[in-house]
CSV table of C-alpha atoms and ligand atoms in Angstrom, one decimal:
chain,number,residue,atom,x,y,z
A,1,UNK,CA,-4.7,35.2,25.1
A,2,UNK,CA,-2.2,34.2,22.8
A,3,UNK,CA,-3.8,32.7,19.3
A,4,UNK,CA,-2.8,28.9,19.0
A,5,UNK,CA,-0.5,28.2,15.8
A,6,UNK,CA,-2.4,25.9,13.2
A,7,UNK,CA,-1.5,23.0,13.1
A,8,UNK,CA,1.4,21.2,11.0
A,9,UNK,CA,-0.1,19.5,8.1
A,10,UNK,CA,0.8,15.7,7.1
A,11,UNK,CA,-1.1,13.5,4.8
A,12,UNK,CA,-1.5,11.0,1.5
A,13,UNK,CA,-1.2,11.9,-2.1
A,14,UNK,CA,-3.0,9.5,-4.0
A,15,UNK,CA,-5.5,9.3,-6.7
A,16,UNK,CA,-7.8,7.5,-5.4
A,17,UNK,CA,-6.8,7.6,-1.9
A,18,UNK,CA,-9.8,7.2,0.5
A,19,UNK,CA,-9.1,3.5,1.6
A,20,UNK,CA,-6.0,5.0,3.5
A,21,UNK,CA,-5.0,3.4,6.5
A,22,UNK,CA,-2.3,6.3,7.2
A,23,UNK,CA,-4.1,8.8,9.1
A,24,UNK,CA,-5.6,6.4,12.0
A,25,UNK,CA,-1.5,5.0,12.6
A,26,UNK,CA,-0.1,9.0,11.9
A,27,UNK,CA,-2.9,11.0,13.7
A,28,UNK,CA,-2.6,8.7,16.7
A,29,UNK,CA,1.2,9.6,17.0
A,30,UNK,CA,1.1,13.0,16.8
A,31,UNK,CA,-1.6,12.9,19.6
A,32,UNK,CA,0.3,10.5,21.5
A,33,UNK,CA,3.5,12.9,21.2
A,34,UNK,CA,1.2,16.0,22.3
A,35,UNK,CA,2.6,17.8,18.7
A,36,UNK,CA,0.1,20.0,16.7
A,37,UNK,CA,0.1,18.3,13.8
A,38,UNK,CA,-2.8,16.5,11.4
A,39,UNK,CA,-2.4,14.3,8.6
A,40,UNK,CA,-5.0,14.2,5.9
A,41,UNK,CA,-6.1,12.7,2.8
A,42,UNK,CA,-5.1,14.3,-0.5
A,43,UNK,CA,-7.2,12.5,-3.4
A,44,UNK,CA,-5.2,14.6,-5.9
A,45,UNK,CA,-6.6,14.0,-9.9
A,46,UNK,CA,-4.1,14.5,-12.4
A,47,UNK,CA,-4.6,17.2,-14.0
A,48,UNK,CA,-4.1,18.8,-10.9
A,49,UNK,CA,-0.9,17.4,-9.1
A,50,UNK,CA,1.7,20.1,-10.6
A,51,UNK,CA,0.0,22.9,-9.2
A,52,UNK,CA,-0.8,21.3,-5.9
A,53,UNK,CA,3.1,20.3,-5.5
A,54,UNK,CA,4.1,23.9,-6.4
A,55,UNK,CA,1.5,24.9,-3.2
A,56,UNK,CA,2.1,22.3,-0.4
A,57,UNK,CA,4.6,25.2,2.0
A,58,UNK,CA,1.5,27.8,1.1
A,59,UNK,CA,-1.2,25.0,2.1
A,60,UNK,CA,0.8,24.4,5.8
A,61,UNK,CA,1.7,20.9,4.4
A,62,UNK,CA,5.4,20.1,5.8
A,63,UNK,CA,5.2,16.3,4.7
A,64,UNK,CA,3.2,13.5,2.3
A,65,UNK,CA,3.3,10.0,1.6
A,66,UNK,CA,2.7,9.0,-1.7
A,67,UNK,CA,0.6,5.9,-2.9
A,68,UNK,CA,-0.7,4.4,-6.8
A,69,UNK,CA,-0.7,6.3,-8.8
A,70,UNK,CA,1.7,9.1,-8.2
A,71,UNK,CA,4.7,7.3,-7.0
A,72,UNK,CA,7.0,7.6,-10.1
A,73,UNK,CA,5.4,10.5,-11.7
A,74,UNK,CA,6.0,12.5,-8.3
A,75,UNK,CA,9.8,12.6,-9.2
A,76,UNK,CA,10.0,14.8,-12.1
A,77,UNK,CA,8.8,17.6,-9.6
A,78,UNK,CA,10.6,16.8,-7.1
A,79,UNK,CA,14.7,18.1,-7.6
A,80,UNK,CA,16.4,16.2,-4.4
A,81,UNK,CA,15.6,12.6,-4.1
A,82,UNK,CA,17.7,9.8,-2.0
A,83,UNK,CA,20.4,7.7,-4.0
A,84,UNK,CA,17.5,4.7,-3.0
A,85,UNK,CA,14.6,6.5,-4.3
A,86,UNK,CA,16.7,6.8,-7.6
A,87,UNK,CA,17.5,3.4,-8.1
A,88,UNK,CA,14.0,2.3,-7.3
A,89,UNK,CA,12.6,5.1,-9.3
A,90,UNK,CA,9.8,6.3,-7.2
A,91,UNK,CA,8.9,8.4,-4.0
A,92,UNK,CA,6.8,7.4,-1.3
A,93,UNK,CA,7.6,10.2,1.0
A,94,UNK,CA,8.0,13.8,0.6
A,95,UNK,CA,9.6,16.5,3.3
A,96,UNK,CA,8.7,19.8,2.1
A,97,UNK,CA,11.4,22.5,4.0
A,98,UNK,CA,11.6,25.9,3.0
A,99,UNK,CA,9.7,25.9,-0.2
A,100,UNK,CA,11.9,22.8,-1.4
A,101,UNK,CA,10.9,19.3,-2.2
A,102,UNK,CA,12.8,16.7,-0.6
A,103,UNK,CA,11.7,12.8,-2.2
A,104,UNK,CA,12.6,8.9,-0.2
A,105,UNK,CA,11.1,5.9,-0.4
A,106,UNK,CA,10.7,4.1,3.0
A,107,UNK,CA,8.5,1.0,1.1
A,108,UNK,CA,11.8,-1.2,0.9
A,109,UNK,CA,13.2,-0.4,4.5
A,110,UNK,CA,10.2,-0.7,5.8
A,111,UNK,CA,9.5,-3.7,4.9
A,112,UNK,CA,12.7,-5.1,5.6
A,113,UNK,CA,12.7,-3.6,8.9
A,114,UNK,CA,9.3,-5.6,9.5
A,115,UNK,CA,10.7,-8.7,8.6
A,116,UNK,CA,14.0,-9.1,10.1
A,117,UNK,CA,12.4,-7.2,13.4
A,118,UNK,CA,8.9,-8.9,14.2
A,119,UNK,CA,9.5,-12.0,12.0
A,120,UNK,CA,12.8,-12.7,12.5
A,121,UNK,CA,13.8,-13.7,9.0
A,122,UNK,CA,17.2,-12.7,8.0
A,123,UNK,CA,17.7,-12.8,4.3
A,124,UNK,CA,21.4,-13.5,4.7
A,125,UNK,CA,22.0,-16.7,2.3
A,126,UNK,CA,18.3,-17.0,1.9
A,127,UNK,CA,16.5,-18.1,-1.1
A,128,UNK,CA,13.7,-15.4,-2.0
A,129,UNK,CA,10.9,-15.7,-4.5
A,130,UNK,CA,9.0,-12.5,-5.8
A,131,UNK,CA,6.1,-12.3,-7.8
A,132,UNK,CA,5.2,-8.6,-9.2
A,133,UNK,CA,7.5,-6.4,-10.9
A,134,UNK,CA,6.1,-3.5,-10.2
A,135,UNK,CA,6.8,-0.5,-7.7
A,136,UNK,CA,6.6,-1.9,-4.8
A,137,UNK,CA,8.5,-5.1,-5.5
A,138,UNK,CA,10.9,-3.0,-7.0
A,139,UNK,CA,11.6,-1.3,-3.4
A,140,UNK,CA,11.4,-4.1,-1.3
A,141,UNK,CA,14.1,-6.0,-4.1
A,142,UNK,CA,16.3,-3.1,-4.0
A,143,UNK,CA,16.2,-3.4,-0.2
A,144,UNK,CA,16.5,-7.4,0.5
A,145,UNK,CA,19.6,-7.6,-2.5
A,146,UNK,CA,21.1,-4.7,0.2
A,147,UNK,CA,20.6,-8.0,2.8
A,148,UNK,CA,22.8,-10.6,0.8
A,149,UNK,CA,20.2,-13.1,0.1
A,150,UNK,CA,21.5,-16.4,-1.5
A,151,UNK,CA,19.1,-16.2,-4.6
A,152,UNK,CA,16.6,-13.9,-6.1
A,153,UNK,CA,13.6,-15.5,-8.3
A,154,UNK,CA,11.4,-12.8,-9.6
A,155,UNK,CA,8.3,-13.4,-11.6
A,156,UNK,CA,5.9,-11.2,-13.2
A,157,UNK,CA,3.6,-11.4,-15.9
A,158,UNK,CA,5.3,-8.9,-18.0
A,159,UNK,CA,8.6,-10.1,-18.5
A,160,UNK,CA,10.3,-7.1,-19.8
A,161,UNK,CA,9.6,-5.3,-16.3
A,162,UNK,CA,11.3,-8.4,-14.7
A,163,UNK,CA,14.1,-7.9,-17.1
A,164,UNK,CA,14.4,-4.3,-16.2
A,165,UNK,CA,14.0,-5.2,-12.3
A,166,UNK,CA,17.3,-7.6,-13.0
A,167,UNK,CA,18.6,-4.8,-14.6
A,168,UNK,CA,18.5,-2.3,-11.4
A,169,UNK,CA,19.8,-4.5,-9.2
A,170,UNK,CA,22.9,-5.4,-11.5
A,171,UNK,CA,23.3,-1.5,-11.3
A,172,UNK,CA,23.3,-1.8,-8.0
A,173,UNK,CA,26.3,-4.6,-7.4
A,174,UNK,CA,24.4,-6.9,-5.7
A,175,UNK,CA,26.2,-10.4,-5.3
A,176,UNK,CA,22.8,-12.6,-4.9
A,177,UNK,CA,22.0,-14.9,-7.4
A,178,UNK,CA,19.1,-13.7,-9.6
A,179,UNK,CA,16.8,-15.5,-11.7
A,180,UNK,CA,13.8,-14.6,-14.0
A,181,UNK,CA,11.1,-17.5,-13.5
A,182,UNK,CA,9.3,-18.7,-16.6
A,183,UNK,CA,5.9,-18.8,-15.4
A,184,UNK,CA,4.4,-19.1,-12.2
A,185,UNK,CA,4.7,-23.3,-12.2
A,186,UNK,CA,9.0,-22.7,-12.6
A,187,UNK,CA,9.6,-25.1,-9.7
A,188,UNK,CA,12.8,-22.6,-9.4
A,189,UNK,CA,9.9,-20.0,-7.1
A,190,UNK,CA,9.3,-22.6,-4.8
A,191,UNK,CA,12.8,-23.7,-3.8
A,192,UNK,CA,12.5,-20.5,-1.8
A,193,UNK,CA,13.2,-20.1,2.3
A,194,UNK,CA,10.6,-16.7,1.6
A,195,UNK,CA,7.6,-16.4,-0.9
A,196,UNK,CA,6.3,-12.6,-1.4
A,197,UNK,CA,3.8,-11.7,-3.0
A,198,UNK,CA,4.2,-7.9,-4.1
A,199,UNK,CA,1.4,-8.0,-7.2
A,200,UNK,CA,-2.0,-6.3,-6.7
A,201,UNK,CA,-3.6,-9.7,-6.8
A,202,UNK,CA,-5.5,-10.3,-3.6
A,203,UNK,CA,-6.3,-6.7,-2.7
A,204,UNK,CA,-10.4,-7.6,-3.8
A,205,UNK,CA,-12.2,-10.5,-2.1
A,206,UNK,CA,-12.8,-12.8,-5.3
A,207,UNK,CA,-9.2,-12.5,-5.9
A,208,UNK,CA,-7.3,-15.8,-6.5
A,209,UNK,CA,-4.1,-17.1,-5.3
A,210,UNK,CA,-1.2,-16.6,-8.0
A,211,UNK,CA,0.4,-20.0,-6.7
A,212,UNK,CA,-0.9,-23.6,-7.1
A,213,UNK,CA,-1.4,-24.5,-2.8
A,214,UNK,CA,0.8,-27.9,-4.1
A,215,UNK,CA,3.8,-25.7,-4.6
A,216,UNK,CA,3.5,-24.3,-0.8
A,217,UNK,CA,5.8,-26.3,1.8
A,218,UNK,CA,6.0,-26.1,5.7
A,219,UNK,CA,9.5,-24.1,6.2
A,220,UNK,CA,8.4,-21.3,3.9
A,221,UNK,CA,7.8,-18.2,5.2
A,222,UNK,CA,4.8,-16.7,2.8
A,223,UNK,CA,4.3,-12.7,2.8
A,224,UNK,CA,1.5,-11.1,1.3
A,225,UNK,CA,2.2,-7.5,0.9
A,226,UNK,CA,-1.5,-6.6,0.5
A,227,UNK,CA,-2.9,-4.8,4.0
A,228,UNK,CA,-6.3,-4.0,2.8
A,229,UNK,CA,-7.5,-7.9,3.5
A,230,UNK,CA,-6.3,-9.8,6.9
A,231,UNK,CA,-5.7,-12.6,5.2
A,232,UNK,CA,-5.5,-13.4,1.6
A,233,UNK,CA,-6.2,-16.6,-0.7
A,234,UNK,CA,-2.5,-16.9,-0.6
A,235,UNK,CA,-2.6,-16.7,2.7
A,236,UNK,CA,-5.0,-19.3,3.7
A,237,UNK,CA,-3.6,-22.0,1.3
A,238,UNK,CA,-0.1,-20.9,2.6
A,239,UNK,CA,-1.5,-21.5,6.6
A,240,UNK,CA,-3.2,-24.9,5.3
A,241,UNK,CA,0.0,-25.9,4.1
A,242,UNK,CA,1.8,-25.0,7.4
A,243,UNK,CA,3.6,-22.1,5.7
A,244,UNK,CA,4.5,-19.0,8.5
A,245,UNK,CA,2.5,-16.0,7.2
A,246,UNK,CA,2.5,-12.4,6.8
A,247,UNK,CA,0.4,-9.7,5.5
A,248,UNK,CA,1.7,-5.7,4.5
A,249,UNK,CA,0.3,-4.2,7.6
A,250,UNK,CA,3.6,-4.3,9.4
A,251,UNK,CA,5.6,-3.2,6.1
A,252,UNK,CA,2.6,-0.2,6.3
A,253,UNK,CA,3.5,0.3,9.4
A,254,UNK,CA,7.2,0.4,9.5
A,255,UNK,CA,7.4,2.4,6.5
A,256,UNK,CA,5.2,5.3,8.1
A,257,UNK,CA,7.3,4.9,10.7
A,258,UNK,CA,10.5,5.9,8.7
A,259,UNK,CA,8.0,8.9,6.7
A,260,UNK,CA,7.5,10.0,10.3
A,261,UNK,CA,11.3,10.4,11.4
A,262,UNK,CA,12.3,12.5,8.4
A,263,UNK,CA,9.2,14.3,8.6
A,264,UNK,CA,9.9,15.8,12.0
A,265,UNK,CA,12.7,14.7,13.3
A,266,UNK,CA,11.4,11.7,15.9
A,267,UNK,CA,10.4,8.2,16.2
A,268,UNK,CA,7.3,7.9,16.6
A,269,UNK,CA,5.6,5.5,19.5
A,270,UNK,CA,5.5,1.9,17.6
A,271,UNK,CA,3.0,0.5,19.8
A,272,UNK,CA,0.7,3.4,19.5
A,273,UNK,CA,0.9,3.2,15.8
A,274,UNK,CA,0.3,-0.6,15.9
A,275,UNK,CA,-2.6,-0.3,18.0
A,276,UNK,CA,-4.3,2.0,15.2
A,277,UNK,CA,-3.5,-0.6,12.3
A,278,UNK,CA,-5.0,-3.5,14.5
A,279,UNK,CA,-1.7,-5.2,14.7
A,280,UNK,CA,-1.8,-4.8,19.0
A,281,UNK,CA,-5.2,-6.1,21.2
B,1,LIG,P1,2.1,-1.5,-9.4
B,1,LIG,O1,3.4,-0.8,-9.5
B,1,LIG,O2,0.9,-1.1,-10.2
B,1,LIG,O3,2.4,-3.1,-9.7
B,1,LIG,C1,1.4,-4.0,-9.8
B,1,LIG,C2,2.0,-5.4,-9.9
B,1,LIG,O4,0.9,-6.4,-9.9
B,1,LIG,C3,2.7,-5.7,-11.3
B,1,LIG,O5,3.8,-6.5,-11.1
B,1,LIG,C4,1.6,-6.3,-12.1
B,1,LIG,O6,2.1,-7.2,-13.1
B,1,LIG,C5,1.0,-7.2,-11.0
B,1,LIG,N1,-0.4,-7.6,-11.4
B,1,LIG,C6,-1.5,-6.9,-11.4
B,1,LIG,N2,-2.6,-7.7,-11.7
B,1,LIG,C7,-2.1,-8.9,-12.0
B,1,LIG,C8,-2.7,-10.2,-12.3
B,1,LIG,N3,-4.0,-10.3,-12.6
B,1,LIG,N4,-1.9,-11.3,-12.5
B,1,LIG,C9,-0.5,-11.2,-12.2
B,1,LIG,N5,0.1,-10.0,-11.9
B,1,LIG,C10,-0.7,-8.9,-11.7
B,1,LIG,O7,1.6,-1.5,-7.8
B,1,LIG,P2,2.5,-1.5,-6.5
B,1,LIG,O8,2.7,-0.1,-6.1
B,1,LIG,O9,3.8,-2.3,-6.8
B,1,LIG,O10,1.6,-2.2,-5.5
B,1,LIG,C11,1.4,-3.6,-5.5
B,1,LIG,C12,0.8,-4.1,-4.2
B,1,LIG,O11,1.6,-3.9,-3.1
B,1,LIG,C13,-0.6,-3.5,-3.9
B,1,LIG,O12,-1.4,-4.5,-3.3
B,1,LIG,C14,-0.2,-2.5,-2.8
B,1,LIG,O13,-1.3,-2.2,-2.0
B,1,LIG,C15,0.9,-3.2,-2.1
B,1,LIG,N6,1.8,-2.4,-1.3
B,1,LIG,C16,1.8,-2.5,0.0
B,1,LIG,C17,2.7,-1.7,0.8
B,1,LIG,C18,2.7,-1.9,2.3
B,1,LIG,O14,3.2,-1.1,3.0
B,1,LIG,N7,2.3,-3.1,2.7
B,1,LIG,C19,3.4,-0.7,0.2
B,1,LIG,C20,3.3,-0.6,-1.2
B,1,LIG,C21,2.5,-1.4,-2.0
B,1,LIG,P3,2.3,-6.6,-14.6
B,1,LIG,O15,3.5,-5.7,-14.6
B,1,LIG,O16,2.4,-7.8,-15.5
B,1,LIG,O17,1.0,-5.8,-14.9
């Protein structure tokens, strides 16, 4: 009898990584799809993410996803990234094809993908308020000033990441209107037709809201790009207010969507993928 071929190997560089929701949406595709594949957790520590990057075609691994804290730091190993991974300046997705390292990030596509495509929001001549600066805000920036968008606020407590976010998408030639809020009461935030929240803050339980619930109107459409909690504090003050809401599962799952596709070549099955997340009944 003929030996079966191992299988392909998928999974998520991270550090720590555990708390994954990747391999239930992944794993469920592939065995949807009949493919002999896996996708795994890679809990990679620093020291040793050089020599695991310079091993992934010896280890069977043909593609990753990359999450905190290895995002940026992926790219100086990696020689061929995508002009978006560039100007965003991190990787979320690696293809690994004949001992090369190929880098894109799906984060910003993703979630734009979710929004205009289950949520029907089209940023065209929107208003858009951002709070974080950091990677992930960075991606789904880069993405919605792509979309035309009337007006960019950004906030973040740091203001020199802000000012560097600006920066990028001047580089970029977008023609939106961007502004770099004060604090988080600049009553320029809440003029906005779409509130996302792309900081850390409301990943833990305890965690506040960033916003004062008096700034929230009905008309607003509030996203949450934190998946790890259904709803946030944001969340619920945003729903009390009359706000429509949205958490990051559907940004999780369109962006593994997109990994999947230039990992092997097909779409995966979206309601399959949904079902694992908890997003279908
Ligand atoms: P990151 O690069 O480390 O950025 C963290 C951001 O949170 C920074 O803007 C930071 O502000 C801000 N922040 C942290 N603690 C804060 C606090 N106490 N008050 C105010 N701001 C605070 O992380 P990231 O990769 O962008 O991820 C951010 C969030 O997005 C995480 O919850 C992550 O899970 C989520 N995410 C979701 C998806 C998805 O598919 N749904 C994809 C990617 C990321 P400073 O610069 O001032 O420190």
């Amino acid at each position: 009898m003929a030996k079966k071929s191992p299988p392909q190997i998928f999974g998520v560089l991270g550090f720590p990584a555990k708390h994954s929701l990747s391999p239930k949406m992944h794993n469920a595709a592939f065995k949807a799809l009949g493919m002999n594949a896996r996708y795994r957790i890679f809990e990679i520590e620093p020291s040793k993410l050089k020599p695991f990057l310079a091993t992934l075609e010896k280890r069977g691994i043909h593609g990753l996803n990359v999450t905190i804290p290895y995002k940026q730091t992926v790219m100086s190993y990696i020689k061929r990234t995508t002009p978006e991974a560039r100007i965003i300046g991190a990787v979320n997705t690696i293809k690994v094809s004949r001992n090369k390292l190929y880098g894109c990030n799906t984060d910003g596509e993703g979630f734009l993908k979710h929004l205009k495509t289950d949520l029907g929001f089209d940023p065209r001549a929107k208003t858009i308020s951002i709070l974080g600066a950091g990677g992930a805000s960075r991606a789904v920036c880069v993405s919605l000033s792509n979309a035309s968008p009337k007006r960019i606020v950004i906030f973040n407590r740091d203001r020199s990441k802000t000012i560097d976010l600006m920066h990028i998408l001047n580089m970029n030639g977008v023609c939106t209107d961007l502004v770099a809020a004060n604090s988080l009461s600049d009553p320029r935030l809440f003029e906005a037709d779409l509130l996302i929240n792309t900081t850390s803050v409301g990943m833990k339980e305890s965690d506040p809201s960033l916003v004062d619930k008096r700034n929230l109107h009905p008309g607003m459409l509030v996203y949450d790009l934190v998946y790890t909690r259904k709803h946030t504090r944001l969340m619920e003050d945003a729903a009390e207010k009359g706000c429509r809401i949205a958490n990051g599962l559907g940004m999780l799952l369109y962006q593994g969507m997109l990994s999947f596709k230039i990992w092997t070549g097909r779409m995966p099955p979206k309601k399959v993928m949904e079902k694992a997340l908890g997003l279908q009944p």
